[in-house]
XYZ file of C-alpha atoms in Angstrom:
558
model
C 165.254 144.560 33.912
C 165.040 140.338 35.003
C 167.438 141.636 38.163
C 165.045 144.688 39.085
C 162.182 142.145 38.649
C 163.340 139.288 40.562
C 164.547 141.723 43.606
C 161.643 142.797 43.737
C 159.887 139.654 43.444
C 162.203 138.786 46.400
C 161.801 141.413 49.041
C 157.942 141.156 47.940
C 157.647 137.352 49.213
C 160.143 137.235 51.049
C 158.353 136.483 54.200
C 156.645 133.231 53.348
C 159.496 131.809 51.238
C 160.789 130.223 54.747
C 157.456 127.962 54.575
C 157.195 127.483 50.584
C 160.988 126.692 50.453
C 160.732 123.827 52.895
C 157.110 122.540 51.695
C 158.077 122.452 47.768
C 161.390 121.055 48.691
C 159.819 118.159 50.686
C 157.712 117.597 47.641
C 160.115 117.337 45.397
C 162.356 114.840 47.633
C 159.440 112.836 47.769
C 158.890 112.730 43.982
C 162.377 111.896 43.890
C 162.135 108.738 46.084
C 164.912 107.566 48.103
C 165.902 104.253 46.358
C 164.483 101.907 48.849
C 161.942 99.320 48.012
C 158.733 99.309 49.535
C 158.553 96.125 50.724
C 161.267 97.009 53.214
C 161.182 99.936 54.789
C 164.202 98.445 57.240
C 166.354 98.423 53.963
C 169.276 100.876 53.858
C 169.706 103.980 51.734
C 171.677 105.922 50.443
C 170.169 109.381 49.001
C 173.050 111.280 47.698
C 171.130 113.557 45.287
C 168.738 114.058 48.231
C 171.201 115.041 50.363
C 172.663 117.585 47.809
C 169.071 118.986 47.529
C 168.303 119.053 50.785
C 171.681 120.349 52.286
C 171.096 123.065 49.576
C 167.753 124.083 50.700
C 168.316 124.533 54.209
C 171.311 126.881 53.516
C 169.308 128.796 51.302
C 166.336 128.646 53.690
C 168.991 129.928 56.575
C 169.901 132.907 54.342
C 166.266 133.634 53.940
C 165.798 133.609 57.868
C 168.831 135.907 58.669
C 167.737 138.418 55.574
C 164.330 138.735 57.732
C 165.925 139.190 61.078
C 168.393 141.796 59.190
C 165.082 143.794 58.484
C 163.258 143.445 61.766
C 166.260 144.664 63.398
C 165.955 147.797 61.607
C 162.533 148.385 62.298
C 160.457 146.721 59.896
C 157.066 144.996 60.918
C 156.596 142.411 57.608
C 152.943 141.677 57.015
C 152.651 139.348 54.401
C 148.268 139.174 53.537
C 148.107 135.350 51.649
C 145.966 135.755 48.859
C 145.866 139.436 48.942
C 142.893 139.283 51.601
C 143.659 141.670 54.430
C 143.595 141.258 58.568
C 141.624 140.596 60.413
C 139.772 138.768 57.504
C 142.428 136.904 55.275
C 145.332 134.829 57.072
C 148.355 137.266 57.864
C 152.300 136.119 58.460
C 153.543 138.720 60.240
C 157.404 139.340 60.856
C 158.662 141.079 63.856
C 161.488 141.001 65.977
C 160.789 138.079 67.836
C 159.177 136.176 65.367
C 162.479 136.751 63.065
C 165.143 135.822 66.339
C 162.939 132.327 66.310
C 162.841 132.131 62.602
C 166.621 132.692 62.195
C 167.140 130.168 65.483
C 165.797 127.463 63.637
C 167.510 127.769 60.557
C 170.605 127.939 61.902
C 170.371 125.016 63.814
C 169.032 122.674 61.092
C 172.292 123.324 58.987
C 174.687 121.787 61.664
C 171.976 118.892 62.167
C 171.102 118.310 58.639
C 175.040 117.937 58.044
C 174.913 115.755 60.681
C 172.442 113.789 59.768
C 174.204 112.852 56.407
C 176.653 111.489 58.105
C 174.643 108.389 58.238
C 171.077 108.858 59.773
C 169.219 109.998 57.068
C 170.013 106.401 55.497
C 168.476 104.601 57.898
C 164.962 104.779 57.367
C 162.708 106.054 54.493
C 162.257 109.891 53.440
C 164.334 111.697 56.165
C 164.694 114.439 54.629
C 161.433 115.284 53.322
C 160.199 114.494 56.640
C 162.953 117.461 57.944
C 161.397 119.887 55.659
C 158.028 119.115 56.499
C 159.220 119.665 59.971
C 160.933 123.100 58.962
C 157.661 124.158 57.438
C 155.812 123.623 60.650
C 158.365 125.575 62.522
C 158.161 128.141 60.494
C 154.921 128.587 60.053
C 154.125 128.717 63.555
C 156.797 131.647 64.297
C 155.256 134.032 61.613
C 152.040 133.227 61.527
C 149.600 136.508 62.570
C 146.240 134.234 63.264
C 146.061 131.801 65.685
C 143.916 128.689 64.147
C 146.659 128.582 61.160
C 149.270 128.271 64.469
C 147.340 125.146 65.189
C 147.342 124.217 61.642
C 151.517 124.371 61.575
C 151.551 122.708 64.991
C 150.092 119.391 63.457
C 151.918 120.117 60.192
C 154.975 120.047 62.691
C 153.741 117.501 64.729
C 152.532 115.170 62.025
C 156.228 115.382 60.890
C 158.001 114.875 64.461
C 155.765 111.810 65.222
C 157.761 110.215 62.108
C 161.331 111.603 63.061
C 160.920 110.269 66.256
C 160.730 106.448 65.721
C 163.357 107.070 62.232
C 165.927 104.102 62.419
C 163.238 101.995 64.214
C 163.421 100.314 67.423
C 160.860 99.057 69.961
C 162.004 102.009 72.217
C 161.370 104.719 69.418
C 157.650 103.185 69.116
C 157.083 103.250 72.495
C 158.005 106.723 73.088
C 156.310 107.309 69.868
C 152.990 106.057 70.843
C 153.190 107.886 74.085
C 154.269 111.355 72.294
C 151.596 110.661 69.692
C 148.561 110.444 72.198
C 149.214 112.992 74.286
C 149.528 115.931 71.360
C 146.610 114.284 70.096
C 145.068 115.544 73.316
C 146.594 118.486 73.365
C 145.174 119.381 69.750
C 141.695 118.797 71.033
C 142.224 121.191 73.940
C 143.667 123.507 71.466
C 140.579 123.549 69.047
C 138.606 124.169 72.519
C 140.274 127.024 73.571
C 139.876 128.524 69.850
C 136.321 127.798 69.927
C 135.970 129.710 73.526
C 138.128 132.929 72.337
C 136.340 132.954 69.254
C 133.037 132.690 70.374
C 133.404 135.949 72.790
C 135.027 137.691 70.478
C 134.500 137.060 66.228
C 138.153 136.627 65.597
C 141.490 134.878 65.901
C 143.608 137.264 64.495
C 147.031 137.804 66.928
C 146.246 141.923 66.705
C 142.614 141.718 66.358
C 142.367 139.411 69.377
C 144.537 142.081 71.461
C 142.556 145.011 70.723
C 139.128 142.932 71.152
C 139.664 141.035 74.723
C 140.464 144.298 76.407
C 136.608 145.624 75.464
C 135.013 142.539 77.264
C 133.238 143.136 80.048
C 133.643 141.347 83.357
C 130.744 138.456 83.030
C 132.251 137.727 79.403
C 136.140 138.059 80.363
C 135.386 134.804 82.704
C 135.040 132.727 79.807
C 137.977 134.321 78.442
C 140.359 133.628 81.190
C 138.859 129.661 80.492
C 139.638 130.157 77.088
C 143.503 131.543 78.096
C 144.521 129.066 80.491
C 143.034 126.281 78.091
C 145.646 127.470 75.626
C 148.156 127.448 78.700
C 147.752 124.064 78.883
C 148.074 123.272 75.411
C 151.415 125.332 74.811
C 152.780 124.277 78.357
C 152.302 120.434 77.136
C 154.426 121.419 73.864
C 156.465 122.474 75.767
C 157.411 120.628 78.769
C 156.221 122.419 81.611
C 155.028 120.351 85.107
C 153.326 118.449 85.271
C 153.218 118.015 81.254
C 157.037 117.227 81.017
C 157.513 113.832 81.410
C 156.521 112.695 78.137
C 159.360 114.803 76.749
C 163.019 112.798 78.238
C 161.779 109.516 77.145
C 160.681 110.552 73.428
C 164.387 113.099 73.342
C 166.547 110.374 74.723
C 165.534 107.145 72.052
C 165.319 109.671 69.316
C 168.494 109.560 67.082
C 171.072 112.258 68.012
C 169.748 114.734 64.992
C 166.252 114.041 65.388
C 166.409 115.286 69.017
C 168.719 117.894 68.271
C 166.114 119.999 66.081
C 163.449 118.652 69.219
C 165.737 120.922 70.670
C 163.854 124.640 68.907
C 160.238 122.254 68.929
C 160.315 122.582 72.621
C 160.765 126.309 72.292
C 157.436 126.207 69.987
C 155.489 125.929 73.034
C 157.520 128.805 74.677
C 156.880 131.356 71.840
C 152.938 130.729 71.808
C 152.831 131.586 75.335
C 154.802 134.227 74.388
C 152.913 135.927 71.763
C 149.896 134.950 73.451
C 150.105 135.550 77.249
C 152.287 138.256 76.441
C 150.743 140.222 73.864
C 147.379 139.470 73.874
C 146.462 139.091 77.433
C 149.043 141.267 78.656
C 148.653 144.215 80.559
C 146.225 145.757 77.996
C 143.909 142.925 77.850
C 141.323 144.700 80.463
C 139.355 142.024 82.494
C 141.261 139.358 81.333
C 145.142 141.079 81.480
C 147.725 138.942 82.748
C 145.343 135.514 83.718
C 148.263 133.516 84.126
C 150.642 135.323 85.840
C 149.793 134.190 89.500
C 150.304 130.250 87.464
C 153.216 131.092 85.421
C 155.875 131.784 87.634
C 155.926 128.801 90.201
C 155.180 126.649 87.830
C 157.944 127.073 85.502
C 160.125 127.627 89.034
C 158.665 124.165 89.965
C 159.759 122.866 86.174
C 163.594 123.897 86.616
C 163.590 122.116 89.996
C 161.906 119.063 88.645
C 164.383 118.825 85.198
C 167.442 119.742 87.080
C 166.302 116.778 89.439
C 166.128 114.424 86.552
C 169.004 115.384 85.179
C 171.219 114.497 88.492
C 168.768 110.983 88.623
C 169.409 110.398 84.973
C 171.435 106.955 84.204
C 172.126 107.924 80.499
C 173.511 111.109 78.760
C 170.807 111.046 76.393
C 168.349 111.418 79.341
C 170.599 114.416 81.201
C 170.276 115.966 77.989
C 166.739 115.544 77.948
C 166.117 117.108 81.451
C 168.127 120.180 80.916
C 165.946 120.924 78.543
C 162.937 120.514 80.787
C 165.427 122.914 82.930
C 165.665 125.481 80.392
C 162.280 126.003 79.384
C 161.597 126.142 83.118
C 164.612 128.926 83.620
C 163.331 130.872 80.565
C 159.333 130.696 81.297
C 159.950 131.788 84.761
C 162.013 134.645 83.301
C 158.400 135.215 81.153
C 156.354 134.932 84.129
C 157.766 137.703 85.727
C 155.791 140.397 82.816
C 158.333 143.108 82.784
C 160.077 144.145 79.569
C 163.623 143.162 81.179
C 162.651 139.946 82.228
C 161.615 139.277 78.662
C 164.327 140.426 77.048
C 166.849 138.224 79.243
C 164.450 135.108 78.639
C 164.898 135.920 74.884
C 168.586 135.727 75.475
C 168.901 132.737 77.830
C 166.045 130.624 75.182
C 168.665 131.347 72.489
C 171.499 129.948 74.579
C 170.022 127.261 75.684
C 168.663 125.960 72.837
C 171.920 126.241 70.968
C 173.647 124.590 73.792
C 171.088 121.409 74.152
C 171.341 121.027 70.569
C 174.944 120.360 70.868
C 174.593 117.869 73.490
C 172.283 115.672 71.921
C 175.010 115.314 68.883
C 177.873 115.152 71.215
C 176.175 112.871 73.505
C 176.294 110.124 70.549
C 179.572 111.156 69.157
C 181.048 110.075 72.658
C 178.304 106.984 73.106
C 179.914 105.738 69.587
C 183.271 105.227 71.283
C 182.380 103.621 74.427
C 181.641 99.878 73.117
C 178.019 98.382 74.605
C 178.061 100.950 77.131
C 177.285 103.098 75.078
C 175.603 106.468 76.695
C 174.896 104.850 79.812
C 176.783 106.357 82.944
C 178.517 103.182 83.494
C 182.163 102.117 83.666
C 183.289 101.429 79.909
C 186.280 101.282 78.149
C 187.980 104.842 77.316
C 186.833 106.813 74.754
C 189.546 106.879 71.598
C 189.272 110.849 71.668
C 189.423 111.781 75.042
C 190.755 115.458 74.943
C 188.782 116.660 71.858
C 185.382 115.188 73.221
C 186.351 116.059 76.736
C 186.827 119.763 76.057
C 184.174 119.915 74.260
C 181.436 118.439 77.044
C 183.240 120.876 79.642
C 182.417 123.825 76.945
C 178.914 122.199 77.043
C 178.768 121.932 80.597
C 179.928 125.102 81.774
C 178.022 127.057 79.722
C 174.532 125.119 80.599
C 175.467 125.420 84.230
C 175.796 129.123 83.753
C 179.806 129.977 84.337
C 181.545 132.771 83.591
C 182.092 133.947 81.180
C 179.916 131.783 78.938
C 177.021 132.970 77.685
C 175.016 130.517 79.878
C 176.096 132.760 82.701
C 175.288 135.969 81.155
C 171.766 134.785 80.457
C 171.264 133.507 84.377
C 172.550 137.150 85.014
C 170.154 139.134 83.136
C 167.217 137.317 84.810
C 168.431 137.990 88.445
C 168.664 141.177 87.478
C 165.456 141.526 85.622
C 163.804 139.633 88.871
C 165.681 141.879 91.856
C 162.230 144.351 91.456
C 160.104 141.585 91.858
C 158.330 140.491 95.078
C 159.599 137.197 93.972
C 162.995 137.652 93.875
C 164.225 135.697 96.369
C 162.350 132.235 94.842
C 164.169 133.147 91.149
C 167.371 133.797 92.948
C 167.097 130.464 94.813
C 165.772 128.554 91.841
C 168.204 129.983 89.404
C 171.505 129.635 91.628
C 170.328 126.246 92.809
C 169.773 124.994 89.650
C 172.687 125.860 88.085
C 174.967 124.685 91.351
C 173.292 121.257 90.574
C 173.357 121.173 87.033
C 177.163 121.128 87.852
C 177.260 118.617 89.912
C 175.338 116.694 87.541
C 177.500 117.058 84.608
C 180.626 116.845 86.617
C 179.068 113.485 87.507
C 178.384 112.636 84.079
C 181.727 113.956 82.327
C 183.798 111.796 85.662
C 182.170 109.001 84.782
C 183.044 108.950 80.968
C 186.118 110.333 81.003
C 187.793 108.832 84.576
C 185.487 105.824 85.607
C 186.621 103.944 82.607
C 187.587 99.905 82.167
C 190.769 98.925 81.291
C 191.586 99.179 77.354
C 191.162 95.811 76.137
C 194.087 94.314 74.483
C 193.191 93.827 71.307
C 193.002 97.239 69.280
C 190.041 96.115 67.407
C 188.407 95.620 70.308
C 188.780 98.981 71.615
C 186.741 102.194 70.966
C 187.354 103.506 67.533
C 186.380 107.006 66.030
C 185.994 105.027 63.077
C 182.168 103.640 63.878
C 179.548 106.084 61.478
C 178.501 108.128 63.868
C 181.907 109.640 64.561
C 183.701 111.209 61.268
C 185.077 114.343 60.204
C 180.962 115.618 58.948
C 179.736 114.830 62.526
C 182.265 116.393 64.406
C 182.008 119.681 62.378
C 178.722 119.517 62.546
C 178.834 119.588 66.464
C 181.457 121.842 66.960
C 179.495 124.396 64.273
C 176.690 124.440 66.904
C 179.041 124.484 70.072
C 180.728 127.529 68.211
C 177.236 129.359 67.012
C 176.535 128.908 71.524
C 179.365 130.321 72.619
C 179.884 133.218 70.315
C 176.512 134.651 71.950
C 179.096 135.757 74.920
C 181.350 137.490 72.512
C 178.087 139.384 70.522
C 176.572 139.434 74.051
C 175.875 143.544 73.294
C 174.018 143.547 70.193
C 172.114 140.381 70.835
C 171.087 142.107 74.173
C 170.306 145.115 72.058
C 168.161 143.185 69.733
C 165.877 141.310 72.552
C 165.232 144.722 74.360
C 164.419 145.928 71.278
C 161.831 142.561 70.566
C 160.416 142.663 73.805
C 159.649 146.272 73.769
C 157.820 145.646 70.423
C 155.858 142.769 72.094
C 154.393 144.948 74.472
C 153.568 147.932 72.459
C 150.129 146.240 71.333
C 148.877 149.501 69.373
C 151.924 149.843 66.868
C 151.679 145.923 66.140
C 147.505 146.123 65.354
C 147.928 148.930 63.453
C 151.089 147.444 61.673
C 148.753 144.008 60.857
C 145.175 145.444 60.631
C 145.432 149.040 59.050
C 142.341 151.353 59.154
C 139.579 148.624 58.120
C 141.061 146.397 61.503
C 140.069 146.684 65.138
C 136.789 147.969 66.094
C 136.225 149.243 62.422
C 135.981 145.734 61.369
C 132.109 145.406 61.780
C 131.687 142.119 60.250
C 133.527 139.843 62.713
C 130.802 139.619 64.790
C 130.942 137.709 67.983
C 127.376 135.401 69.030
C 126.655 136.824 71.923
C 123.656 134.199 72.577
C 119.560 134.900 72.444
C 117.574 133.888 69.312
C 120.848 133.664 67.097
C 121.542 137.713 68.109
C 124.718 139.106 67.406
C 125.649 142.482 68.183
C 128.598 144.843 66.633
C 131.419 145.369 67.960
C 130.276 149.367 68.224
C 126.567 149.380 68.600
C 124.646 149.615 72.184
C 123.783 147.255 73.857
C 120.078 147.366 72.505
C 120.942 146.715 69.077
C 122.036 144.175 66.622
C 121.039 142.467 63.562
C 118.720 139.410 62.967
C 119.961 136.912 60.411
């Protein structure tokens, strides 16, 4: 009886346990305190139960995630109603395929970087990891959320969050990224809330399914304001995440942060992507009337433009922290120009190369300070140093790293490159992706060939004294870290081995995305859409409003 009752308990809430796991975890680590005094908040700690609690959380979280991506994959469209209040009215977390592929993304990679992380980081400031759970919250949040002023509510729960993890472990570096990082989302917020006001004021609503069914039923003078509204939002989710000329904020604020911190930057990043996404995509898609597809003649040479520009950077880049930074202005680029194409197989291989890549980055920034921890003051400069005490392991594994961000066969960096040339050979663009892609990638090589010479064969002479020479001994390289890096190596490259299914499963999302009809009447029901006659837009003139149904004559008077 207990069993039937908690399974069903289970499958019930299922879908918001991914945000109430992190947020009562985070609670609880910060009722438990982390032993330092708080007169020094430079003091060092050591939060072993913490790390048991939180290391258990996120594992538990990650089988959440993958038990909701088990169920999308079969079909199922979660709407979870908070509070029992349904669409378009009450706040909605809805859980399809693509919101489930994100979710499960970011648990997976917090396991490896959590693990990481208690290795030695997560002692070297205060509350770490209820700060990581807040963060997890915020990510998830803004994946399954159905409404879109509760995904600006999770962006500054995730923000709020991040603007702490970046300057963790101190440093007048971290604060000056920090400040930086902090007044430009600041900015971005504001926008946001403007862009809300705009869409809601022409249409009653912010609902994700309510909003697609709505903009398509403006008329052209109204559907103006719209487009504002649209590319105001462009801006917001193209600052988040890294587009040109919003990216530069992003390889200073990556490169001080510590190596786990910027690892899970790696998914925030993505954030950005997945609102443009959900919102370019399926609400001003090609069913949006007036206002369909507003950013499509933007889109696509700007996110060309932001491949060029990060692959640029990376070559230019003087540290490895900083080449890692730029390919990920380089991915987001490859990935948003596979969006900005708006087919359904250009979608599905940007779904494939966003997983990839963000898998792959992820391991970088963790191997780029397991191999900075064995190169003496050099650190991750690309300077001469003395040789690194583990030069095959670490070697193999940056040429994994490398060859699979540069797209080579038969990695699955390559397969994702492939499916957007082939997704783009249709388009009157074609040639410009094909350039951009092959170019890209053909530098990106040269760049981490450059990189990987100059660490592995541009090295000093090994000092004399053994003490005095690199040593995997130093805290950031151990037998945790290393696992920890090779886990999320591993997790990249086995996408070329379950290249099929996963292919399966993003045609399968990106189909869904586009089929607006089955997703409103999944979220809203019968009392959603034009039947809701009490989200009312203003439509100006003595405080007038007129239903969504009535003529154009009528309306109400408050």
């Amino acid at each position: 009886m207990i069993t039937e009752f908690l399974s069903t308990f289970f499958s019930a809430h299922l879908p918001v346990l991914p945000v109430l796991l992190p947020l009562f975890t985070a609670v609880v680590l910060l009722l438990m305190g982390d032993g330092a005094s708080a007169a020094d908040s430079h003091q060092q700690v050591r939060p072993t139960k913490q790390r048991l609690l939180s290391m258990a959380s996120v594992v538990l979280g990650a089988v959440f995630a993958w038990r909701l991506m088990t169920d999308a994959d079969a079909g199922a469209l979660t709407v979870y109603p908070l509070g029992g209040w349904q669409a378009p009215f009450g706040i909605v977390l809805v859980v399809d395929r693509l919101s489930a592929m994100m979710l499960a993304l970011t648990w997976t990679i917090a396991v490896p970087v959590l693990w990481y992380a208690t290795a030695h980081w997560d002692g070297r400031g205060r509350h770490f990891h209820a700060l990581f759970h807040f963060q997890l919250m915020g990510l998830s949040g803004a994946f399954i959320t159905g409404d879109l002023f509760n995904l600006f509510v999770f962006f500054e729960i995730l923000l709020i969050a991040s603007y702490v993890l970046l300057v963790h472990g101190h440093g007048a570096e971290r604060f000056k990224a920090g400040v930086h990082y902090v007044v430009l989302n600041l900015a971005a917020s504001a926008l946001f809330l403007i862009g809300l006001a705009i869409i809601y004021g022409l249409t009653g609503t912010l609902n994700m399914a309510d909003l697609a069914l709505r903009v398509a039923k403006l008329d052209a003078e109204e559907a103006v304001l719209l487009k504002i509204g649209a590319m105001v939002l462009l801006v917001v989710f193209g600052l988040k995440a890294a587009i040109v000329p919003l990216y530069m904020w992003l390889p200073g604020a990556y490169a001080v942060a510590s190596a786990p911190v910027a690892a899970l930057f790696a998914i925030m990043t993505k954030v950005g992507v997945y609102s443009i996404i959900r919102v370019h995509v399926g609400i001003f898609g090609e069913g949006a009337g007036h206002a369909a597809l507003v950013v499509e003649p933007w889109l696509l040479p700007v996110a060309l433009v932001t491949s060029v520009m990060g692959v640029l950077g990376a070559l230019a880049a003087h540290s490895l922290a900083r080449l890692a930074a730029y390919l990920t202005v380089a991915s987001v680029g490859l990935v948003l120009a596979s969006v900005g194409l708006f087919t359904t197989a250009a979608l599905s291989a940007a779904l494939y190369y966003m997983v990839h890549s963000t898998l792959v980055v992820a391991a970088l920034f963790l191997l780029v300070e397991l191999i900075a921890s064995q190169r003496g003051d050099a650190k991750d400069k690309l300077l001469p140093a003395i040789p690194v005490a583990q030069p095959i392991t670490l070697g193999l594994m940056t040429l994994l790293a490398a060859a699979s961000v540069a797209g080579l066969p038969p990695l699955p960096g390559f397969l994702g490159k492939l499916m957007i040339l082939q997704s783009a050979s249709s388009s009157s663009a074609h040639i410009w992706v094909w350039s951009v892609v092959l170019g890209a990638g053909f530098l990106t090589l040269i760049g981490l060939a450059r990189a990987g010479s100059m660490v592995f064969w541009n090295v000093l002479p090994a000092p004399p004294s053994p003490t005095a020479a690199s040593s995997p001994d130093s805290p950031s390289f151990n037998t945790r870290t290393m696992a920890a890096t090779l886990g999320l190596l591993a997790l990249g490259l086995m996408l070329a081995v379950g290249a099929s299914p996963m292919k399966r499963y993003t045609d399968a999302a990106a189909a869904q995305l586009a089929d607006t009809s089955a997703y409103a009447d999944a979220v809203l029901g019968p009392l959603g859409g034009a039947a809701a006659e009490t989200t009312r837009p203003y439509r100006g003139g003595e405080g007038e409003v007129i239903l969504p149904n009535a003529g154009s004559g009528s309306g109400d008077k408050p």
